[in-house]
PDB file of C-alpha atoms in Angstrom:
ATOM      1  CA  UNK C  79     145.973 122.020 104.771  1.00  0.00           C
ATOM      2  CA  UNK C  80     142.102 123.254 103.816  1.00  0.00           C
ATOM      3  CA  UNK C  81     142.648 121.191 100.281  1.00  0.00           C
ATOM      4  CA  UNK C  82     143.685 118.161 102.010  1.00  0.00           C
ATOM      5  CA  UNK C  83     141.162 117.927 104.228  1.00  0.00           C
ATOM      6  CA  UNK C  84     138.148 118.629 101.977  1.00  0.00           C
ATOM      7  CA  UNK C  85     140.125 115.324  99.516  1.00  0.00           C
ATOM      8  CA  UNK C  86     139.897 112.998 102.397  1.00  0.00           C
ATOM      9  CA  UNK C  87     136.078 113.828 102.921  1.00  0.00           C
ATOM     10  CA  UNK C  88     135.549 113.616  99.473  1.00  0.00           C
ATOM     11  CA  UNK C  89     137.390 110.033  99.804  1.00  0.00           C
ATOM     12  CA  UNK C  90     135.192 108.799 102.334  1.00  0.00           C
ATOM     13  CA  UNK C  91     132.066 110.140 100.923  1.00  0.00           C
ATOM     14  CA  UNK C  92     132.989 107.947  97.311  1.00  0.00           C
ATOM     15  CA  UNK C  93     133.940 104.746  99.620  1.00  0.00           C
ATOM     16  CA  UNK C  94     130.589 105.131 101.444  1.00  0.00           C
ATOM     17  CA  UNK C  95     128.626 104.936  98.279  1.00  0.00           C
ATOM     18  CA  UNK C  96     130.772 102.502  96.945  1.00  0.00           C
ATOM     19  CA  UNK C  97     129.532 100.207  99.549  1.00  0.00           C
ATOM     20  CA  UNK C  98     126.062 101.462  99.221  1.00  0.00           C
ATOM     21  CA  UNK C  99     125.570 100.821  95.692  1.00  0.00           C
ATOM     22  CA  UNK C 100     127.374  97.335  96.144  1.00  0.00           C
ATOM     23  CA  UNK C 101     124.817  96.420  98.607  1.00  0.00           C
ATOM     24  CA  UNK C 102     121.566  97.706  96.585  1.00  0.00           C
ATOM     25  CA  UNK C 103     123.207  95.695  93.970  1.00  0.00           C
ATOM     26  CA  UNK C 104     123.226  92.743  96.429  1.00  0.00           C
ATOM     27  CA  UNK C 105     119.473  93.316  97.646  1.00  0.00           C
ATOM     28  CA  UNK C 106     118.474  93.833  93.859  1.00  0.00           C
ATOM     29  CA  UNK C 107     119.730  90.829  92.730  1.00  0.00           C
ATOM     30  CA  UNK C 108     118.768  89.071  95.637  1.00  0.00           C
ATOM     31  CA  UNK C 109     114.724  90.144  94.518  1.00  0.00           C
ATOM     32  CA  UNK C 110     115.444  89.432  90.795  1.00  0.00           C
ATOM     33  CA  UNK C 111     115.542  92.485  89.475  1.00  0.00           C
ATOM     34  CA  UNK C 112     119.168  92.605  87.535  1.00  0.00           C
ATOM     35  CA  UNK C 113     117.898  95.140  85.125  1.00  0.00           C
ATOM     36  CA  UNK C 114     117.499  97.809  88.215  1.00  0.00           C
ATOM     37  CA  UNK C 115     120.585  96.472  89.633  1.00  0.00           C
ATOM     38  CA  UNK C 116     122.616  97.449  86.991  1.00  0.00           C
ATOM     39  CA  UNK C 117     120.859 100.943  86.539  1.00  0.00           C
ATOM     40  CA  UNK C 118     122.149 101.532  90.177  1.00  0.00           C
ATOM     41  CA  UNK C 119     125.325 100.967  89.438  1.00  0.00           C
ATOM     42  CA  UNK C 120     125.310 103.314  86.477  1.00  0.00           C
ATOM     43  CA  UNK C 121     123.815 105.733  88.871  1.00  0.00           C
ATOM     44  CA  UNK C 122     126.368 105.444  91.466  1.00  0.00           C
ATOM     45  CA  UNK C 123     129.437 105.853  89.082  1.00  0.00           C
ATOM     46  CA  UNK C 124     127.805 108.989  87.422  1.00  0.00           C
ATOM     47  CA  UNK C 125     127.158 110.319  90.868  1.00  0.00           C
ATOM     48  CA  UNK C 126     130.843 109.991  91.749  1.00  0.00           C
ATOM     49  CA  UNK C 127     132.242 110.945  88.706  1.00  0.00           C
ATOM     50  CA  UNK C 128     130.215 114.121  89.060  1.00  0.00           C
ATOM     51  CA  UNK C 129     132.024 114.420  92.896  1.00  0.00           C
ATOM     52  CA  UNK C 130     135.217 113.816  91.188  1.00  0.00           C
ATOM     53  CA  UNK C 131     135.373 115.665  88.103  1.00  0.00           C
ATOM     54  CA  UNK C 132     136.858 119.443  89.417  1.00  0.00           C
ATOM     55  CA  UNK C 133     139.850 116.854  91.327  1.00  0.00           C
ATOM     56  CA  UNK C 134     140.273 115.565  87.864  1.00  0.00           C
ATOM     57  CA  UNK C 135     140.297 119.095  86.252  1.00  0.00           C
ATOM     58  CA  UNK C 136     142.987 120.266  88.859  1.00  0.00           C
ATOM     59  CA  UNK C 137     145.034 116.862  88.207  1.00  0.00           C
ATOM     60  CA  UNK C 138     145.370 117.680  84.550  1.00  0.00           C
ATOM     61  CA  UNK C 139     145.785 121.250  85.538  1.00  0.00           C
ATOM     62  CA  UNK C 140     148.852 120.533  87.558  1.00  0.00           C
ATOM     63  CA  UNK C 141     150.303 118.200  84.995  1.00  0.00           C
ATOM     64  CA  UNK C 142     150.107 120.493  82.311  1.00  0.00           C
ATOM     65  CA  UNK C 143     151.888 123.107  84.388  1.00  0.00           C
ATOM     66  CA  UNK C 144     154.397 120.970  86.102  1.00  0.00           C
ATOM     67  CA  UNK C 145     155.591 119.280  82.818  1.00  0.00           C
ATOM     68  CA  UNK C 146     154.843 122.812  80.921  1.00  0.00           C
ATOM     69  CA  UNK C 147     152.352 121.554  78.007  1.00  0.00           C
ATOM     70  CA  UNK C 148     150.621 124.945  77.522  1.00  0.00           C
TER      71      UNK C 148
ATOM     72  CA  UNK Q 241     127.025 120.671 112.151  1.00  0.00           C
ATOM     73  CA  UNK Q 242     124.668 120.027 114.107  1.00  0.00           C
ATOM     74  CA  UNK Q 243     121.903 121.089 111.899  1.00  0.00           C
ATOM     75  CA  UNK Q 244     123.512 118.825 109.302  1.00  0.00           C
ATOM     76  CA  UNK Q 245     123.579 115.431 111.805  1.00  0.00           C
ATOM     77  CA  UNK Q 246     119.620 116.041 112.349  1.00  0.00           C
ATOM     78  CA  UNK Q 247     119.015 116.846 108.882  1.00  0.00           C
ATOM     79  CA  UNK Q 248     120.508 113.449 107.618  1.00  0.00           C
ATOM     80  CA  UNK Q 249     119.034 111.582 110.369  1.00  0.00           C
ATOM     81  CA  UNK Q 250     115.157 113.081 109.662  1.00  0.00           C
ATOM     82  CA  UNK Q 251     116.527 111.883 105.994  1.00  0.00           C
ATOM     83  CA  UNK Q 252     117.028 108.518 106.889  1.00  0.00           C
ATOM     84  CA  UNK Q 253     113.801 107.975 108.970  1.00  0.00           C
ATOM     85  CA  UNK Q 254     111.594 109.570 106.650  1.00  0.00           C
ATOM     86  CA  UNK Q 255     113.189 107.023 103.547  1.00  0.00           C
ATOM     87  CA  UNK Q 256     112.803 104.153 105.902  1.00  0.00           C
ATOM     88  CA  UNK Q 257     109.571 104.793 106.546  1.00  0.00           C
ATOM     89  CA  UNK Q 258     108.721 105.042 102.947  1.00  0.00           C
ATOM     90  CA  UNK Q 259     109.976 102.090 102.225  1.00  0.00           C
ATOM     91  CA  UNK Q 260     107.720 100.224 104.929  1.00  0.00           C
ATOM     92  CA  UNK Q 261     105.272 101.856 104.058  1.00  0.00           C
ATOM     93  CA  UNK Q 262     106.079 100.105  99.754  1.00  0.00           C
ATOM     94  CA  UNK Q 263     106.200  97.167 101.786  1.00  0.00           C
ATOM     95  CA  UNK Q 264     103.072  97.193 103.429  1.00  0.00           C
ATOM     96  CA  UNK Q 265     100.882  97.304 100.529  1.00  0.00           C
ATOM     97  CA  UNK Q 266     101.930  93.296  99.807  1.00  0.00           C
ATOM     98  CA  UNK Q 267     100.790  92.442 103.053  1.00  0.00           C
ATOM     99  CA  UNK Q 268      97.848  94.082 102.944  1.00  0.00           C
ATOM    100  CA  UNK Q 269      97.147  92.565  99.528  1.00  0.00           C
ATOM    101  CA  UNK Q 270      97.202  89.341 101.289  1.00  0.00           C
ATOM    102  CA  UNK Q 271      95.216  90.465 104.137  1.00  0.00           C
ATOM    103  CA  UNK Q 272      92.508  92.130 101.488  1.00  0.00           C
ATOM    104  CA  UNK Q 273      92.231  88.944  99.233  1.00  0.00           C
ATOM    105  CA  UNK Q 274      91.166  86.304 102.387  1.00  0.00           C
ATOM    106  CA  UNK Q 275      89.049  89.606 103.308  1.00  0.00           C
ATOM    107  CA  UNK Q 276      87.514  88.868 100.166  1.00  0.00           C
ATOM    108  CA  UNK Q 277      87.460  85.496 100.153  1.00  0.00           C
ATOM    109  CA  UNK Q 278      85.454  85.332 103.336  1.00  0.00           C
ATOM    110  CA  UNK Q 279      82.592  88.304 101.889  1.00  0.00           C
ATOM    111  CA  UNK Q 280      82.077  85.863  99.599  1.00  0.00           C
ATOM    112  CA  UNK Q 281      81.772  82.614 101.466  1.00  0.00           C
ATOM    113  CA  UNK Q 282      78.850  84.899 103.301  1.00  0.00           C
ATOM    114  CA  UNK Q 283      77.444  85.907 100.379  1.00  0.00           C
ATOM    115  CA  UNK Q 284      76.922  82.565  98.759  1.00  0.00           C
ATOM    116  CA  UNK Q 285      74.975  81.439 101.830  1.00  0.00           C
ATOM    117  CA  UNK Q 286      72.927  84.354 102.175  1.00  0.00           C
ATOM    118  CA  UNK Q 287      71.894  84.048  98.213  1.00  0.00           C
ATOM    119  CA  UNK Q 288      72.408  80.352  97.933  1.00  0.00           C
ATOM    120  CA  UNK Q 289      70.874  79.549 101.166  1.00  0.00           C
ATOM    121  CA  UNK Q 290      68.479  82.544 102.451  1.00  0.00           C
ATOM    122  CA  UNK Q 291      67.497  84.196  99.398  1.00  0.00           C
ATOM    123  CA  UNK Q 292      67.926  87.228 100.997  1.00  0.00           C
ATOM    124  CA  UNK Q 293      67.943  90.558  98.696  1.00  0.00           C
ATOM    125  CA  UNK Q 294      71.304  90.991  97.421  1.00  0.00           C
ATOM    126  CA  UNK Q 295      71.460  94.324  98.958  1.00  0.00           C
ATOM    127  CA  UNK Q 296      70.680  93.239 102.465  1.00  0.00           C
ATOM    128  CA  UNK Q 297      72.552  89.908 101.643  1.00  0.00           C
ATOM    129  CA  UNK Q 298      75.712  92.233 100.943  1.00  0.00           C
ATOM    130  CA  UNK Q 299      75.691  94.329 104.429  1.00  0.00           C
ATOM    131  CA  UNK Q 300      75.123  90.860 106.061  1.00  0.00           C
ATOM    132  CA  UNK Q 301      78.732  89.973 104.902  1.00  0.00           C
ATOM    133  CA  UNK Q 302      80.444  92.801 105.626  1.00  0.00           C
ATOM    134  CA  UNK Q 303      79.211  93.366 109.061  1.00  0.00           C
ATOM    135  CA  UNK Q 304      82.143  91.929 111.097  1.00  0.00           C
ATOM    136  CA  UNK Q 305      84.467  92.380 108.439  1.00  0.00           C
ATOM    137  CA  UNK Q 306      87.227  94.946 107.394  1.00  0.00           C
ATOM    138  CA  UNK Q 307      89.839  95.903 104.808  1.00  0.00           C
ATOM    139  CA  UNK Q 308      89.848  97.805 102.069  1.00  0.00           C
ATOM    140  CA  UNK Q 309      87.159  95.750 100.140  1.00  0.00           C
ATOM    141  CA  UNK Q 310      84.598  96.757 102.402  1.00  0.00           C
ATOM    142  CA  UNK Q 311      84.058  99.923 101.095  1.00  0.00           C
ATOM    143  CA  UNK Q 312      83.303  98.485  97.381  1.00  0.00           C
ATOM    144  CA  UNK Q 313      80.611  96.314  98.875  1.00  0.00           C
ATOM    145  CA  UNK Q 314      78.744  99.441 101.085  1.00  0.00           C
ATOM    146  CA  UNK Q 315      79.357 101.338  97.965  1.00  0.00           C
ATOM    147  CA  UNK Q 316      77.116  98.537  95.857  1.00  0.00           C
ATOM    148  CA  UNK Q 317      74.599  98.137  98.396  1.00  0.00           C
ATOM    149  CA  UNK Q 318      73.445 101.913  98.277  1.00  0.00           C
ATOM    150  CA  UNK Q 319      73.444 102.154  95.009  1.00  0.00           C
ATOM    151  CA  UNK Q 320      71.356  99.163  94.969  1.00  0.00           C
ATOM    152  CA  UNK Q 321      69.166 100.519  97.394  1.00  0.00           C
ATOM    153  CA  UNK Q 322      68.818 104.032  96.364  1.00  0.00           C
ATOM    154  CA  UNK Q 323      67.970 102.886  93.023  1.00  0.00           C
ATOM    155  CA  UNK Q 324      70.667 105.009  91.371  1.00  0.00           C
ATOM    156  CA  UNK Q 325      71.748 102.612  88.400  1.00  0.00           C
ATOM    157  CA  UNK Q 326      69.363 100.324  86.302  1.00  0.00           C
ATOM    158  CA  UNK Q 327      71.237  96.829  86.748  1.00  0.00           C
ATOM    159  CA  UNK Q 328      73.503  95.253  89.488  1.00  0.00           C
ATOM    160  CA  UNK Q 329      75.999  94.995  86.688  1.00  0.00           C
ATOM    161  CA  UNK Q 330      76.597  99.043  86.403  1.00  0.00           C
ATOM    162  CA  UNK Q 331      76.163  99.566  90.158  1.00  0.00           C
ATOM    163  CA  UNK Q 332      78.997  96.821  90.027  1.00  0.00           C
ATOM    164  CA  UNK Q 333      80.852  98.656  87.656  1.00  0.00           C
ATOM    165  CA  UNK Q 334      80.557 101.515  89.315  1.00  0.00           C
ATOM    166  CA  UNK Q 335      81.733 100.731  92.150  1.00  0.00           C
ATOM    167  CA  UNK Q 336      84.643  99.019  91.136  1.00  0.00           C
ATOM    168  CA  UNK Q 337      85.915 101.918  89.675  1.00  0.00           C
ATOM    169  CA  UNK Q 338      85.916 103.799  92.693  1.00  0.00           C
ATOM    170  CA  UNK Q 339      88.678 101.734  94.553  1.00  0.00           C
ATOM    171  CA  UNK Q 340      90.443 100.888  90.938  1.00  0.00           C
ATOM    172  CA  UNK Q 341      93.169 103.222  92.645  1.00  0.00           C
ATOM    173  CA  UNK Q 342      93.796 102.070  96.223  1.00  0.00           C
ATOM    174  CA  UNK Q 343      97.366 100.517  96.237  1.00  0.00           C
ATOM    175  CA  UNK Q 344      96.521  97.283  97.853  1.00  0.00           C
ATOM    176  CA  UNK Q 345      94.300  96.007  95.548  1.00  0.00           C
ATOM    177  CA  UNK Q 346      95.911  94.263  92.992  1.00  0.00           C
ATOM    178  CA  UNK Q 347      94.278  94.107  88.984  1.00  0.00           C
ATOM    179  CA  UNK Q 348      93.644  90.643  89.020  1.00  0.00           C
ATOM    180  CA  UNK Q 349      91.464  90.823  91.983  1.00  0.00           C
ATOM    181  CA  UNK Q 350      89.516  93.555  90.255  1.00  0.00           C
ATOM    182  CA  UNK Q 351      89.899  91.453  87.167  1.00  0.00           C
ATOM    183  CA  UNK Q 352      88.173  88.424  89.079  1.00  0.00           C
ATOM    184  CA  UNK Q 353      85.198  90.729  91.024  1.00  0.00           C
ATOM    185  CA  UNK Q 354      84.791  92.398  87.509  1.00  0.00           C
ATOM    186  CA  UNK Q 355      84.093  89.376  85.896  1.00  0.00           C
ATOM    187  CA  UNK Q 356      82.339  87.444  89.065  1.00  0.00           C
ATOM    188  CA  UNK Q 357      80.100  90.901  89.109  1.00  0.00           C
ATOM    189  CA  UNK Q 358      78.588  89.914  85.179  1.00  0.00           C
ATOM    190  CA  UNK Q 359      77.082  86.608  86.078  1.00  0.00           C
ATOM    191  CA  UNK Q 360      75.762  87.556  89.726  1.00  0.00           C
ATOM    192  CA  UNK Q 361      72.282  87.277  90.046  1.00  0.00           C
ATOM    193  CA  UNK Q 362      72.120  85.747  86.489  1.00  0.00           C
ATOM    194  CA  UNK Q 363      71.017  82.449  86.759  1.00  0.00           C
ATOM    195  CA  UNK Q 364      69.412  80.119  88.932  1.00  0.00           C
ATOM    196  CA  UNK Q 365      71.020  78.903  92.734  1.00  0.00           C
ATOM    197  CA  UNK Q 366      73.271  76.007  91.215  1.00  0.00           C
ATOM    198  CA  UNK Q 367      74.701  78.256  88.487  1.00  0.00           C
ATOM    199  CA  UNK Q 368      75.405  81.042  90.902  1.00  0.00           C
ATOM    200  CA  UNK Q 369      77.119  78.567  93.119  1.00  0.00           C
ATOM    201  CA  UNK Q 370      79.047  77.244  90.259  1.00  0.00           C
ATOM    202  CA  UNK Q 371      80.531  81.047  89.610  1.00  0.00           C
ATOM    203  CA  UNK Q 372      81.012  81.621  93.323  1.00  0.00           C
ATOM    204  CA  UNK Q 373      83.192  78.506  93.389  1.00  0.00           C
ATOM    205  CA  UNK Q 374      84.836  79.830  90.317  1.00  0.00           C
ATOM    206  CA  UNK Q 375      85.608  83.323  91.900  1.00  0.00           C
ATOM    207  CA  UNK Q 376      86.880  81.450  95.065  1.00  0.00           C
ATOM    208  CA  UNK Q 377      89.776  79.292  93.220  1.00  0.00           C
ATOM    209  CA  UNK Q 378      90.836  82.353  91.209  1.00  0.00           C
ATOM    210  CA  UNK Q 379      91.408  84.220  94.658  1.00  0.00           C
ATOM    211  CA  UNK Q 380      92.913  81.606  96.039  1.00  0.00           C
ATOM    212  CA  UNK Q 381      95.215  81.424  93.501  1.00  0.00           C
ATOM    213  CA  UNK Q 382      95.803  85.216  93.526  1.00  0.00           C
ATOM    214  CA  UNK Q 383      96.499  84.903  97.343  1.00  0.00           C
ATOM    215  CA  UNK Q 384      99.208  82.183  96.098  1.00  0.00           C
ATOM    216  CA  UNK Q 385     100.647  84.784  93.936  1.00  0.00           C
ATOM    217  CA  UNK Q 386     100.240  87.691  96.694  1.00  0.00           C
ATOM    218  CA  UNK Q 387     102.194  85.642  98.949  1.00  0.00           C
ATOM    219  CA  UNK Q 388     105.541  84.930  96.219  1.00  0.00           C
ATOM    220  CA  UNK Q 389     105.352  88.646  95.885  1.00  0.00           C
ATOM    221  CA  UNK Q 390     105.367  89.453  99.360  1.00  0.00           C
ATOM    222  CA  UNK Q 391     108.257  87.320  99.754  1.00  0.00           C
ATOM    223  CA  UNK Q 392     109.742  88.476  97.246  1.00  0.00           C
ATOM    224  CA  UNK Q 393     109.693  92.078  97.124  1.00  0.00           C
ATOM    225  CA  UNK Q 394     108.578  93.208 100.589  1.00  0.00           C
ATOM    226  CA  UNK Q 395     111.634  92.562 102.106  1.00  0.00           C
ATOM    227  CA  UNK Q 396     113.293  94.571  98.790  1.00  0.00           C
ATOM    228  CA  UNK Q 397     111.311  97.502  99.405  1.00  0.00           C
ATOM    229  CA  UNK Q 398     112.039  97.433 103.158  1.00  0.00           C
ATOM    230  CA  UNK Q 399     116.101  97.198 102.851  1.00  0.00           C
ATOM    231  CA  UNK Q 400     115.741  99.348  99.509  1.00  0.00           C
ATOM    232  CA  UNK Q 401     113.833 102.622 101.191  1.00  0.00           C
ATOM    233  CA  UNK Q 402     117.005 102.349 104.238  1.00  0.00           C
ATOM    234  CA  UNK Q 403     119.141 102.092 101.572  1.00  0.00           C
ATOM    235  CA  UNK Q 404     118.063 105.331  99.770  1.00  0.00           C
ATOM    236  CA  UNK Q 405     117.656 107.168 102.648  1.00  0.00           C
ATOM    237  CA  UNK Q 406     121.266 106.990 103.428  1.00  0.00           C
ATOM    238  CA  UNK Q 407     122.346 107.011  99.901  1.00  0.00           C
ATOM    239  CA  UNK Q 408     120.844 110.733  99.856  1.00  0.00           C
ATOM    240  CA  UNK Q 409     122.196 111.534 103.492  1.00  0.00           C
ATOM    241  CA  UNK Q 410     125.928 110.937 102.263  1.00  0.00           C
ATOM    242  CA  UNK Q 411     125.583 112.227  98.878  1.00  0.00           C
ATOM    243  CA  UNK Q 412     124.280 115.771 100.668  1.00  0.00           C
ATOM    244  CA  UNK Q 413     126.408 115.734 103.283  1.00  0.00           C
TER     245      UNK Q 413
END
């Protein structure tokens, strides 16, 4: 129940700066500054990838040992 | 929890803050160039029209003025009057450098009083009126520019530091 819990947080947290970087983006290119814009973005994936990246080790974990691949 | 609401909170002010403060240096730009504009409106009719000493002439302009340029001009009238440097041109210099660094003063205004500096008290009344003409359009124009980037960016900076702020407050929580 613990897991589950911390994955929804973790889902709202990633939605929230979702919509964060889409409106820096907005208010970026709104001031003419695409260049920035699009380093935000970059920023903002790399940030949640970085959130996301032990969920992605345990998905592959559990595939390998539900389909036995070791 | 607690702890963690306030924390995020002092976050968020302190980023917003930040980025009013970004935004505040435009304005004042604007506010500095007319500043500037009006010294030297004064100035040409004290040299033009009194012939005062440039010194004197100089804390006659400034005295019911403010901003950030005012401290340039005090600076060049006691070097000026303490004899410290050999030509207005160095106590110019000089005293340009000193506010080189304050945020709302933009290069091309320095660029304009740098160059306005060389020719003062070069020539005879017409020519100096001629260059304090000169000076004048160029800061007008600057204001101009001043103005576009006000518009342009001070609102940025303004949503931008909010933005941040909560940005970091999520990303820590």
């Amino acid at each position: 129940m613990e897991e589950a819990k911390v994955n929804i947080d973790i889902i709202f947290k990633i939605a929230a700066i979702g919509i964060l970087v889409a409106v820096v983006n907005h208010v970026l290119i709104r001031a003419g500054r695409e260049e920035i814009a699009m380093l935000t973005t970059l920023t903002g994936v790399v940030i949640v990838l970085l959130m996301v990246v032990n969920l992605i080790n345990d998905l592959f974990n559990s595939v390998r040992s539900i389909f036995r691949l070791y | 929890m607690f702890l963690k609401i306030a924390s995020s909170i002092a976050i968020v002010i302190c980023c917003t803050l930040l980025g009013i403060h970004m935004s505040y240096r435009y304005k004042q730009r604007i506010y500095n160039i007319r500043v500037l504009q009006s010294i030297l409106a004064h100035l040409e009719t004290e040299i033009v029209y009194y012939s005062t000493f440039l010194s004197q002439a100089i804390r006659n302009s400034i005295r019911t003025l403010d901003g950030d340029w005012k401290i340039f001009f005090i600076e060049v009238a006691d070097i000026l009057e303490n004899r410290k440097e050999y030509s207005l041109a160095e106590a110019w210099n000089k005293s340009l450098k000193k506010i080189q660094k304050n945020p709302c003063i933009g290069k091309a205004e320095l660029d304009i009083m740098y160059r306005f500096g060389l020719q003062l008290g070069n020539s005879n009344r017409q020519n100096q009126q001629k260059y304090f003409e000169i000076a004048q359009q160029q800061l007008k124009i600057e204001e101009e520019n001043a103005r576009q980037l006000h518009l342009r960016y001070g609102k940025m900076y303004r949503s931008l530091g909010l933005l941040l702020g909560l940005g970091i407050a999520i990303i820590l929580f």
